Short mmCIF file of C-alpha atoms in Angstrom, two decimals:
data_model
loop_
_atom_site.label_atom_id
_atom_site.label_comp_id
_atom_site.label_asym_id
_atom_site.label_seq_id
_atom_site.Cartn_x
_atom_site.Cartn_y
_atom_site.Cartn_z
CA MET A 1 -17.24 -72.18 -109.71
CA GLY A 2 -19.50 -70.19 -107.52
CA SER A 3 -22.00 -67.58 -108.54
CA THR A 4 -22.15 -64.33 -110.36
CA GLY A 5 -23.33 -62.33 -107.46
CA GLU A 6 -26.24 -61.89 -105.20
CA GLY A 7 -27.89 -65.22 -105.82
CA THR A 8 -27.40 -65.12 -109.56
CA ALA A 9 -26.33 -68.39 -111.06
CA ARG A 10 -24.00 -68.66 -113.79
CA PRO A 11 -25.49 -69.77 -117.14
CA ALA A 12 -24.55 -73.26 -118.43
CA LEU A 13 -21.59 -73.44 -120.82
CA GLY A 14 -22.52 -73.16 -124.45
CA VAL A 15 -25.99 -71.59 -123.63
CA ARG A 16 -26.69 -68.42 -125.69
CA HIS A 17 -27.85 -65.48 -123.70
CA PRO A 18 -28.87 -62.09 -124.96
CA PRO A 19 -26.46 -59.21 -123.75
CA PRO A 20 -27.44 -58.18 -120.36
CA THR A 21 -28.69 -54.41 -120.31
CA ALA A 22 -27.51 -53.07 -116.94
CA HIS A 23 -25.27 -53.60 -114.08
CA THR A 24 -24.88 -52.66 -110.42
CA GLU A 25 -22.10 -52.53 -107.98
CA THR A 26 -23.43 -55.59 -106.10
CA GLY A 27 -22.80 -57.82 -109.34
CA SER A 28 -25.31 -58.09 -111.98
CA PRO A 29 -23.94 -58.70 -115.39
CA ALA A 30 -22.16 -56.07 -117.32
CA GLU A 31 -23.62 -53.99 -120.19
CA THR A 32 -22.24 -55.32 -123.41
CA GLY A 33 -23.42 -52.63 -125.70
CA ASP A 34 -25.53 -52.83 -128.83
CA VAL A 35 -24.19 -56.25 -129.99
CA GLU A 36 -26.96 -58.49 -131.47
CA PRO A 37 -28.18 -61.41 -129.17
CA GLN A 38 -27.27 -63.92 -131.86
CA SER A 39 -23.56 -62.84 -131.91
CA CYS A 40 -23.04 -62.47 -128.23
CA LEU A 41 -22.40 -65.32 -125.52
CA TRP A 42 -22.30 -64.70 -121.89
CA VAL A 43 -20.19 -67.44 -120.82
CA PRO A 44 -19.75 -69.09 -117.49
CA CYS A 45 -16.49 -69.55 -115.35
CA ILE A 46 -14.84 -72.94 -115.52
CA THR A 47 -12.47 -72.55 -112.51
CA ASP A 48 -11.13 -69.90 -110.35
CA LEU A 49 -8.36 -69.49 -107.74
CA ALA A 50 -10.36 -68.78 -104.52
CA ASP A 51 -10.16 -72.24 -103.21
CA ALA A 52 -6.91 -73.34 -104.94
CA SER A 53 -4.23 -71.90 -102.71
CA ALA A 54 -1.71 -73.99 -100.89
CA ALA A 55 -2.04 -74.31 -97.33
CA GLY A 56 -0.83 -71.36 -95.38
CA LYS A 57 -0.99 -68.97 -98.31
CA VAL A 58 -3.35 -66.19 -99.25
CA PRO A 59 -4.99 -66.47 -102.66
CA ALA A 60 -2.56 -65.08 -105.15
CA GLY A 61 -4.71 -63.18 -107.31
CA ARG A 62 -4.68 -62.11 -111.03
CA PHE A 63 -5.64 -65.72 -111.94
CA GLY A 64 -5.23 -66.21 -115.74
CA GLN A 65 -2.59 -63.34 -116.10
CA GLY A 66 -0.27 -66.10 -117.34
CA ILE A 67 -1.36 -69.17 -119.46
CA ALA A 68 0.80 -71.91 -120.79
CA ILE A 69 -0.54 -74.90 -122.63
CA LEU A 70 0.54 -78.20 -123.95
CA GLY A 71 -1.52 -80.44 -126.42
CA GLY A 72 -1.67 -83.96 -127.01
CA PRO A 73 -3.39 -87.10 -125.31
CA ASP A 74 -2.04 -85.65 -121.72
CA ALA A 75 -3.13 -82.12 -122.59
CA VAL A 76 -2.40 -79.80 -119.67
CA ALA A 77 -2.69 -75.98 -118.88
CA ILE A 78 -0.57 -74.15 -116.31
CA VAL A 79 -2.46 -70.96 -115.31
CA GLY A 80 -0.51 -68.22 -113.41
CA GLY A 81 -1.81 -65.69 -110.64
CA PRO A 82 1.24 -63.37 -110.21
CA ALA A 83 -0.08 -61.46 -107.23
CA ASP A 84 -2.89 -59.57 -105.47
CA PRO A 85 -2.03 -56.07 -106.33
CA SER A 86 -4.60 -54.42 -103.91
CA GLY A 87 -3.47 -56.34 -100.61
CA ALA A 88 -7.15 -57.12 -100.19
CA TYR A 89 -6.47 -60.78 -99.35
CA GLY A 90 -3.73 -60.38 -96.66
CA GLY A 91 -1.25 -57.85 -97.93
CA TYR A 92 1.43 -58.35 -100.65
CA SER A 93 0.74 -61.97 -101.79
CA SER A 94 3.00 -64.24 -103.57
CA GLY A 95 2.35 -65.72 -106.98
CA GLU A 96 1.05 -69.19 -107.73
CA ALA A 97 0.93 -71.65 -110.65
CA VAL A 98 -2.10 -73.96 -110.87
CA GLU A 99 -1.87 -77.33 -113.02
CA LEU A 100 -5.04 -78.04 -114.89
CA THR A 101 -5.54 -81.27 -116.75
CA LEU A 102 -7.67 -81.16 -119.75
CA PRO A 103 -10.18 -81.35 -121.09
CA GLY A 104 -11.97 -81.31 -117.77
CA LEU A 105 -9.96 -78.52 -116.32
CA VAL A 106 -9.28 -80.69 -113.21
CA ARG A 107 -7.03 -78.85 -110.59
CA SER A 108 -4.49 -81.21 -109.98
CA SER A 109 -1.46 -79.27 -108.39
CA VAL A 110 -0.79 -75.79 -106.83
CA TRP A 111 2.73 -74.23 -106.77
CA PRO A 112 3.14 -71.15 -104.74
CA THR A 113 6.09 -68.70 -104.92
CA ASP A 114 8.30 -67.78 -102.22
CA THR A 115 8.51 -64.13 -102.62
CA PRO A 116 5.72 -61.42 -103.20
CA TRP A 117 5.63 -58.89 -106.03
CA ASP A 118 8.06 -60.95 -108.26
CA TYR A 119 5.57 -61.23 -111.13
CA SER A 120 6.29 -64.89 -111.37
CA THR A 121 3.74 -67.03 -113.44
CA GLU A 122 2.91 -64.23 -115.62
CA ALA A 123 5.43 -65.34 -118.19
CA MET A 124 5.44 -69.17 -118.45
CA SER A 125 6.11 -71.85 -121.25
CA LEU A 126 5.56 -75.62 -121.71
CA ARG A 127 7.42 -78.28 -123.71
CA GLU A 128 7.40 -82.08 -123.70
CA ASP A 129 10.24 -83.66 -121.61
CA PRO A 130 12.04 -86.22 -123.76
CA ALA A 131 12.17 -88.29 -120.58
CA GLY A 132 8.40 -88.20 -120.16
CA GLY A 133 6.06 -85.56 -118.96
CA TYR A 134 6.67 -81.90 -119.44
CA LEU A 135 9.17 -79.12 -118.59
CA LEU A 136 7.80 -75.68 -117.42
CA ALA A 137 9.73 -72.49 -117.60
CA VAL A 138 8.38 -69.78 -115.25
CA GLY A 139 9.67 -66.06 -115.48
CA ALA A 140 9.88 -63.86 -112.74
CA MET A 141 10.98 -60.44 -113.91
CA SER A 142 11.10 -58.73 -110.57
CA ALA A 143 12.50 -61.52 -108.40
CA HIS A 144 15.29 -60.40 -105.98
CA GLY A 145 18.65 -61.18 -106.55
CA ALA A 146 22.08 -60.23 -104.88
CA LEU A 147 21.90 -56.86 -106.84
CA GLY A 148 18.28 -56.15 -106.45
CA ARG A 149 15.20 -57.01 -108.62
CA THR A 150 17.13 -58.52 -111.35
CA GLY A 151 14.73 -61.24 -112.20
CA ALA A 152 14.85 -64.91 -112.55
CA VAL A 153 13.68 -67.83 -114.40
CA TYR A 154 12.56 -71.23 -112.76
CA LEU A 155 12.58 -74.60 -114.68
CA LEU A 156 10.43 -77.57 -113.34
CA ARG A 157 9.21 -80.86 -113.88
CA ASP A 158 5.72 -82.06 -113.75
CA GLU A 159 6.45 -84.47 -110.97
CA LEU A 160 6.85 -81.44 -108.39
CA PRO A 161 4.67 -82.13 -105.57
CA SER A 162 1.65 -80.01 -105.16
CA GLY A 163 2.24 -77.23 -102.59
CA GLU A 164 6.08 -77.16 -103.07
CA SER A 165 7.19 -73.73 -104.07
CA LEU A 166 8.39 -72.86 -107.53
CA GLN A 167 11.76 -71.76 -106.20
CA ALA A 168 12.32 -74.79 -103.94
CA GLY A 169 11.19 -77.40 -106.58
CA ALA A 170 13.12 -75.94 -109.67
CA TYR A 171 15.68 -78.35 -111.08
CA ALA A 172 17.38 -75.22 -112.60
CA THR A 173 17.14 -71.41 -111.77
CA ILE A 174 18.46 -68.71 -114.05
CA SER A 175 19.43 -65.67 -112.06
CA GLY A 176 19.68 -61.96 -113.44
CA ASP A 177 22.62 -61.19 -111.32
CA GLY A 178 25.94 -60.86 -112.92
CA ALA A 179 24.65 -58.84 -116.01
CA GLY A 180 26.85 -55.89 -115.27
CA PHE A 181 24.22 -54.20 -113.17
CA SER A 182 25.15 -52.60 -109.83
CA ALA A 183 23.05 -52.60 -106.80
CA GLY A 184 19.35 -51.51 -107.27
CA GLY A 185 19.56 -51.99 -110.99
CA GLN A 186 16.78 -54.12 -112.72
CA ILE A 187 17.21 -56.21 -115.93
CA ALA A 188 13.81 -57.85 -115.75
CA LEU A 189 15.02 -61.26 -116.59
CA GLY A 190 12.13 -63.47 -117.19
CA ALA A 191 9.66 -60.87 -118.54
CA GLU A 192 9.19 -63.27 -121.56
CA VAL A 193 10.10 -67.07 -121.65
CA HIS A 194 9.60 -69.47 -124.50
CA TRP A 195 10.56 -72.71 -125.72
CA LEU A 196 11.66 -72.32 -129.27
CA THR A 197 13.51 -74.07 -132.00
CA VAL A 198 15.35 -71.11 -133.47
CA SER A 199 19.06 -72.44 -133.93
CA GLY A 200 18.15 -75.45 -136.16
CA ILE A 201 19.78 -77.99 -133.84
CA GLY A 202 16.48 -79.76 -133.72
CA ALA A 203 15.81 -79.33 -130.05
CA SER A 204 13.82 -76.53 -128.31
CA GLU A 205 15.85 -73.99 -126.51
CA LEU A 206 14.85 -71.67 -123.81
CA VAL A 207 14.63 -68.29 -125.00
CA VAL A 208 14.42 -65.49 -122.12
CA ALA A 209 13.94 -61.85 -122.36
CA ALA A 210 15.76 -59.27 -120.09
CA PRO A 211 14.34 -56.10 -121.34
CA GLY A 212 15.81 -53.86 -118.54
CA THR A 213 14.38 -50.99 -116.92
CA THR A 214 15.46 -47.25 -116.71
CA PRO A 215 18.20 -47.16 -113.88
CA LEU A 216 17.33 -45.67 -110.55
CA PRO A 217 18.45 -42.23 -109.90
CA GLY A 218 22.30 -42.07 -109.31
CA ASP A 219 22.64 -45.49 -110.47
CA THR A 220 25.45 -46.34 -112.72
CA VAL A 221 23.77 -49.36 -114.45
CA PRO A 222 24.04 -49.48 -118.17
CA ASP A 223 20.68 -48.96 -119.66
CA GLY A 224 20.66 -51.88 -121.75
CA ALA A 225 18.63 -55.06 -122.73
CA ALA A 226 19.13 -58.43 -124.12
CA ILE A 227 17.36 -61.79 -125.17
CA TYR A 228 19.37 -65.03 -124.13
CA ALA A 229 19.03 -68.49 -125.59
CA PHE A 230 19.88 -71.64 -123.50
CA ASP A 231 19.97 -75.26 -124.61
CA SER A 232 17.69 -77.64 -122.79
CA SER A 233 20.33 -79.48 -120.69
CA MET A 234 20.23 -76.82 -117.88
CA THR A 235 20.47 -77.99 -114.37
CA GLY A 236 21.40 -76.08 -110.85
CA SER A 237 22.11 -72.39 -110.47
CA LEU A 238 22.78 -70.36 -113.54
CA ASP A 239 23.12 -66.80 -114.64
CA VAL A 240 23.02 -64.98 -118.11
CA PHE A 241 26.58 -65.49 -118.46
CA ASP A 242 25.62 -69.33 -119.00
CA ALA A 243 23.55 -68.56 -122.04
CA ASP A 244 24.65 -70.22 -125.51
CA ARG A 245 23.79 -67.07 -127.36
CA LYS A 246 22.47 -63.64 -126.92
CA ILE A 247 21.10 -60.58 -128.73
CA THR A 248 21.93 -57.27 -127.15
CA ALA A 249 20.48 -53.73 -127.46
CA PRO A 250 22.08 -50.47 -126.13
CA LYS A 251 18.85 -49.17 -124.51
CA ALA A 252 16.23 -50.82 -122.23
CA GLY A 253 12.89 -51.81 -123.76
CA PHE A 254 14.19 -54.66 -126.25
CA GLY A 255 12.41 -57.96 -125.71
CA PHE A 256 9.24 -57.12 -123.76
CA HIS A 257 7.52 -59.28 -126.10
CA ILE A 258 9.07 -62.15 -128.14
CA ALA A 259 7.68 -64.95 -130.45
CA GLY A 260 9.08 -67.66 -132.79
CA TRP A 261 7.61 -67.22 -136.33
CA ASP A 262 8.34 -69.09 -139.37
CA GLY A 263 7.60 -66.45 -141.68
CA ASP A 264 10.00 -67.62 -144.34
CA SER A 265 8.74 -71.20 -144.32
CA ASP A 266 12.18 -72.73 -143.94
CA GLY A 267 11.05 -74.93 -141.14
CA ILE A 268 12.96 -72.99 -138.40
CA LYS A 269 11.38 -70.23 -136.31
CA ASN A 270 12.60 -66.81 -136.72
CA LEU A 271 12.95 -64.86 -133.52
CA VAL A 272 10.75 -61.85 -133.54
CA ALA A 273 10.95 -59.40 -130.78
CA THR A 274 9.79 -55.77 -129.77
CA GLN A 275 12.06 -53.02 -129.37
CA GLY A 276 10.46 -50.16 -127.04
CA SER A 277 10.62 -46.46 -127.74
CA ALA A 278 14.18 -45.55 -126.49
CA ASN A 279 14.71 -41.80 -126.34
CA GLY A 280 11.36 -41.00 -127.92
CA SER A 281 11.75 -43.22 -130.98
CA HIS A 282 9.02 -45.24 -132.27
CA ASP A 283 8.31 -48.81 -131.30
CA ARG A 284 9.47 -51.38 -133.69
CA VAL A 285 8.87 -55.27 -134.24
CA LEU A 286 12.15 -56.96 -135.08
CA ALA A 287 12.79 -60.17 -137.08
CA PHE A 288 16.08 -62.15 -136.84
CA SER A 289 16.49 -64.69 -139.67
CA SER A 290 16.94 -68.38 -138.53
CA PRO A 291 19.07 -70.17 -137.80
CA TRP A 292 20.12 -68.14 -134.84
CA VAL A 293 23.57 -69.49 -133.95
CA ASN A 294 25.71 -66.60 -132.99
CA ASP A 295 25.69 -63.41 -130.69
CA LEU A 296 23.93 -60.68 -132.40
CA THR A 297 22.94 -57.05 -131.83
CA VAL A 298 19.59 -55.27 -132.77
CA ASP A 299 21.40 -53.87 -135.79
CA ASP A 300 21.54 -57.46 -137.25
CA ALA A 301 17.76 -57.82 -137.60
CA THR A 302 16.74 -58.59 -140.99
CA ALA A 303 13.49 -56.98 -140.93
CA ALA A 304 11.75 -54.20 -138.82
CA TRP A 305 8.32 -52.99 -138.69
CA THR A 306 7.72 -49.43 -137.09
CA LEU A 307 4.77 -48.06 -135.35
CA GLU A 308 4.34 -44.43 -135.71
CA SER A 309 3.81 -44.10 -131.80
CA SER A 310 5.66 -45.17 -128.71
CA ASN A 311 5.06 -47.46 -125.72
CA VAL A 312 2.18 -49.32 -127.38
CA VAL A 313 3.09 -52.76 -128.34
CA ASP A 314 1.52 -55.36 -126.18
CA ARG A 315 1.84 -58.73 -127.84
CA ILE A 316 3.25 -60.56 -130.73
CA VAL A 317 1.97 -63.81 -131.75
CA ASP A 318 2.60 -66.53 -134.45
CA LEU A 319 -0.92 -67.14 -135.53
CA GLY A 320 -0.31 -70.03 -137.89
CA ASP A 321 -1.57 -69.45 -141.52
CA VAL A 322 -4.78 -67.48 -140.99
CA THR A 323 -4.60 -66.11 -144.61
CA GLY A 324 -4.71 -69.54 -146.13
CA ASP A 325 -1.62 -69.06 -148.42
CA GLY A 326 0.50 -71.77 -146.74
CA VAL A 327 2.76 -69.63 -144.77
CA PRO A 328 2.27 -68.67 -141.03
CA ASP A 329 1.23 -64.95 -140.28
CA LEU A 330 2.27 -62.73 -137.44
CA PHE A 331 0.06 -60.68 -134.95
CA THR A 332 0.86 -57.27 -133.33
CA GLY A 333 -1.40 -55.91 -130.90
CA ALA A 334 -1.32 -52.48 -129.31
CA ALA A 335 -4.15 -52.27 -126.76
CA THR A 336 -3.47 -48.84 -125.49
CA TRP A 337 -3.34 -47.41 -129.10
CA SER A 338 -5.38 -44.03 -129.11
CA GLY A 339 -6.77 -42.77 -132.58
CA ASP A 340 -9.60 -41.34 -134.40
CA GLY A 341 -10.83 -39.53 -131.25
CA PHE A 342 -10.95 -42.68 -129.11
CA ALA A 343 -8.58 -42.96 -125.98
CA ARG A 344 -7.11 -46.47 -125.55
CA ALA A 345 -9.24 -48.16 -127.98
CA GLY A 346 -6.44 -50.43 -129.29
CA ALA A 347 -5.38 -51.67 -132.58
CA ALA A 348 -4.02 -54.87 -134.13
CA TRP A 349 -2.19 -55.78 -137.48
CA VAL A 350 -1.53 -59.13 -139.23
CA VAL A 351 1.77 -59.24 -141.28
CA PRO A 352 1.35 -62.11 -143.76
CA GLY A 353 3.99 -64.78 -144.02
CA GLY A 354 6.65 -64.26 -146.55
CA ASN A 355 7.18 -60.48 -145.67
CA LEU A 356 10.50 -60.42 -144.00
CA THR A 357 11.22 -57.03 -145.51
CA GLY A 358 9.64 -54.73 -142.76
CA GLY A 359 8.09 -51.40 -143.20
CA SER A 360 5.48 -49.51 -141.44
CA MET A 361 3.08 -51.81 -139.22
CA LEU A 362 0.23 -49.37 -140.45
CA ASP A 363 0.64 -50.80 -143.97
CA ALA A 364 0.14 -54.32 -142.62
CA ALA A 365 -2.39 -56.19 -145.04
CA ILE A 366 -4.90 -57.11 -142.33
CA HIS A 367 -5.75 -54.44 -139.56
CA LEU A 368 -8.30 -53.96 -136.71
CA TYR A 369 -8.80 -50.76 -134.80
CA GLY A 370 -10.92 -50.17 -131.85
CA ASP A 371 -13.88 -47.64 -132.04
CA GLU A 372 -14.80 -46.92 -128.33
CA ASP A 373 -12.81 -45.63 -125.47
CA GLY A 374 -11.07 -48.18 -123.29
CA GLU A 375 -11.76 -51.12 -125.65
CA GLY A 376 -8.18 -52.42 -125.54
CA VAL A 377 -8.16 -54.21 -128.93
CA GLY A 378 -5.14 -56.35 -129.47
CA TYR A 379 -3.76 -57.31 -126.02
CA ASP A 380 -3.58 -60.80 -127.16
CA ALA A 381 -4.71 -63.16 -130.08
CA THR A 382 -4.60 -66.68 -131.24
CA GLY A 383 -5.11 -68.87 -134.23
CA GLY A 384 -6.81 -72.17 -134.47
CA ASP A 385 -9.40 -74.29 -136.46
CA PHE A 386 -12.44 -73.49 -134.30
CA ASP A 387 -15.02 -74.75 -136.78
CA GLY A 388 -13.20 -77.87 -138.06
CA ASP A 389 -13.06 -76.88 -141.78
CA GLY A 390 -9.36 -77.16 -141.99
CA ASN A 391 -8.67 -73.45 -142.15
CA VAL A 392 -6.96 -71.62 -139.28
CA ASP A 393 -9.21 -68.92 -137.88
CA LEU A 394 -8.41 -65.67 -135.99
CA ILE A 395 -9.48 -64.77 -132.28
CA VAL A 396 -8.51 -61.28 -131.09
CA GLY A 397 -8.75 -60.22 -127.49
CA CYS A 398 -10.26 -57.06 -126.48
CA TYR A 399 -9.73 -56.69 -122.77
CA GLY A 400 -10.95 -53.52 -121.66
CA LEU A 401 -9.11 -50.76 -119.74
CA SER A 402 -9.63 -47.32 -118.53
CA PRO A 403 -10.97 -44.85 -119.02
CA ALA A 404 -13.92 -47.24 -119.76
CA ALA A 405 -15.68 -49.73 -117.65
CA LEU A 406 -15.71 -52.75 -119.89
CA PRO A 407 -15.90 -56.45 -119.12
CA GLY A 408 -13.60 -57.44 -122.03
CA LYS A 409 -14.38 -59.49 -125.02
CA ILE A 410 -12.92 -61.71 -127.91
CA VAL A 411 -13.77 -61.41 -131.62
CA LEU A 412 -13.60 -64.29 -134.01
CA PHE A 413 -12.80 -64.26 -137.73
CA LEU A 414 -13.20 -67.47 -139.48
CA GLY A 415 -10.26 -68.34 -141.88
CA PRO A 416 -9.01 -67.67 -144.45
CA VAL A 417 -9.07 -64.04 -143.23
CA PRO A 418 -8.95 -61.76 -146.22
CA ASP A 419 -6.79 -58.61 -146.53
CA GLY A 420 -8.20 -55.35 -145.36
CA ALA A 421 -9.98 -53.77 -142.45
CA LEU A 422 -11.50 -56.02 -139.67
CA ASP A 423 -14.25 -54.97 -137.22
CA GLU A 424 -17.09 -56.55 -135.42
CA SER A 425 -19.51 -56.05 -138.33
CA VAL A 426 -17.64 -58.52 -140.46
CA SER A 427 -16.59 -60.94 -137.44
CA ASP A 428 -18.12 -64.51 -137.03
CA SER A 429 -18.75 -64.28 -133.35
CA VAL A 430 -18.38 -61.92 -130.29
CA VAL A 431 -17.99 -63.20 -126.76
CA HIS A 432 -18.29 -60.88 -124.03
CA GLY A 433 -16.93 -61.04 -120.25
CA GLU A 434 -19.29 -60.89 -117.33
CA TYR A 435 -18.52 -57.80 -115.37
CA PRO A 436 -16.82 -54.50 -115.70
CA PHE A 437 -13.01 -54.69 -115.14
CA ASP A 438 -12.84 -58.33 -115.66
CA GLN A 439 -10.27 -58.03 -118.41
CA PHE A 440 -11.85 -60.80 -120.21
CA GLY A 441 -9.59 -61.89 -123.30
CA MET A 442 -6.35 -60.60 -121.74
CA ASN A 443 -4.87 -63.89 -122.35
CA LEU A 444 -5.81 -66.45 -125.10
CA GLU A 445 -4.45 -69.96 -126.07
CA SER A 446 -5.89 -72.42 -128.38
CA LEU A 447 -5.39 -76.28 -128.50
CA ASP A 448 -7.43 -79.17 -129.53
CA VAL A 449 -8.40 -80.65 -126.30
CA GLU A 450 -10.59 -83.46 -127.53
CA SER A 451 -8.16 -84.53 -130.41
CA ASP A 452 -10.99 -84.28 -132.83
CA GLY A 453 -9.53 -81.54 -135.21
CA VAL A 454 -11.34 -78.63 -133.70
CA ALA A 455 -9.72 -76.13 -131.41
CA GLU A 456 -10.83 -75.16 -127.93
CA LEU A 457 -10.10 -71.84 -126.43
CA LEU A 458 -8.80 -70.95 -122.83
CA VAL A 459 -9.46 -67.18 -122.00
CA GLY A 460 -8.20 -65.51 -118.97
CA ALA A 461 -9.98 -62.74 -117.17
CA PRO A 462 -7.42 -61.76 -114.40
CA GLY A 463 -9.41 -58.86 -113.37
CA ALA A 464 -12.67 -60.94 -112.34
CA ASP A 465 -13.65 -60.91 -108.74
CA ARG A 466 -11.91 -57.94 -107.75
CA ASP A 467 -8.63 -58.93 -109.23
CA MET A 468 -8.82 -62.67 -108.13
CA GLY A 469 -9.12 -63.77 -111.75
CA ARG A 470 -10.92 -66.48 -113.59
CA VAL A 471 -10.25 -68.92 -116.58
CA TYR A 472 -12.91 -69.84 -119.21
CA LEU A 473 -12.84 -72.86 -121.51
CA LEU A 474 -14.76 -72.41 -124.70
CA GLY A 475 -15.47 -75.10 -127.24
CA SER A 476 -16.80 -74.53 -130.80
CA ASP A 477 -20.32 -74.92 -129.82
CA ALA A 478 -20.01 -71.99 -127.33
CA LEU A 479 -18.03 -69.85 -129.92
CA LEU A 480 -20.12 -70.57 -133.08
CA GLN A 481 -23.73 -71.73 -132.34
#
């Protein structure tokens, strides 16, 4: 918990406050702009990592940069703090994963990582364990292997004792070694991890991205990328050659962001993945028709949406049916998008379900463009029924980045969301972070914590407290009153 700064108490959850009008370096609230008080909520922090580190470990930092959730009567959230990038808390720190039981956000376990700077806990995914409890997949795209920072994925069960490291407690580890890379090469295995049902076999498979990086000077590493699928019966030490199927690309950048999206309503998720701008080409979002049962290449994509820019796609999300037509819709966000004279204002697009033909992302039926420098629109989004009317609502994260000094915010649009341009003037709620550089809204996850048919929202602000990070829990009263 704690306070907002020099003796300033945090406001109570769900209580509305007018937008603060000034800030200082010593910690008074951030200026939130010309937003009407009735549409702005200054929210309190629910939990932070400052006192959550395992014995003998410095605080990891960037708490809230990774969030994985699992609903149901025993709802749980795993919140990651990948690392302290500044070294202000004792040098290069290792990451940590913190288990929070819901709805009270009770801190129940803390699991550190063994190695610094491996980006573990930034990418995580949860699923139910058929034997009881849950299974957690943790990606560590810069983990050291025998051939360099090839990446790794750790699989854990919920009985892992608090304080035990992710690496030592894993019941299975997938290494990026052996993927054809020479010493010093990087494939970034674990940049994305998702439990998805994409093959139609009925059980969730672990889908892991290895988007690759440009080889080091003089290296002979192939500049490729791949997405791998593993069945759920993995144990022991594995590598990418143990995958049940894969999709490969000849250039790095494929798979930095992936999602499962049933855009054709056949009951099986289509794998959707980003393809970065190799050799100056434009970013693309690719969809592969389900069921995915064989090895594929990027040329086998059944739909492709192109962005007339490069290196901008930050997130793709299966929103659920925010348009109200009975088919799930797909979100694409580009937080560093610059246009109309604004630097890194960001942009977001919603592709309606049923559109598996592709085209220009700029022609998407629903779009949202930032209108101030550094607004960072579209770094994340989520769908959920936040007002309990039976419709899926849309929340977009605008986390704030240079050249501005913004705290970040989230913008709510109640469903069904109509076609056309979205902006704050037609939104139903705007919630701002507390201080400049908090990056409030960088991660968003929705789930029905209270099992009452109304969704709650977890918001990550990994830049808060000088990169220590915070997580916020917002209910419908906080979002909509």
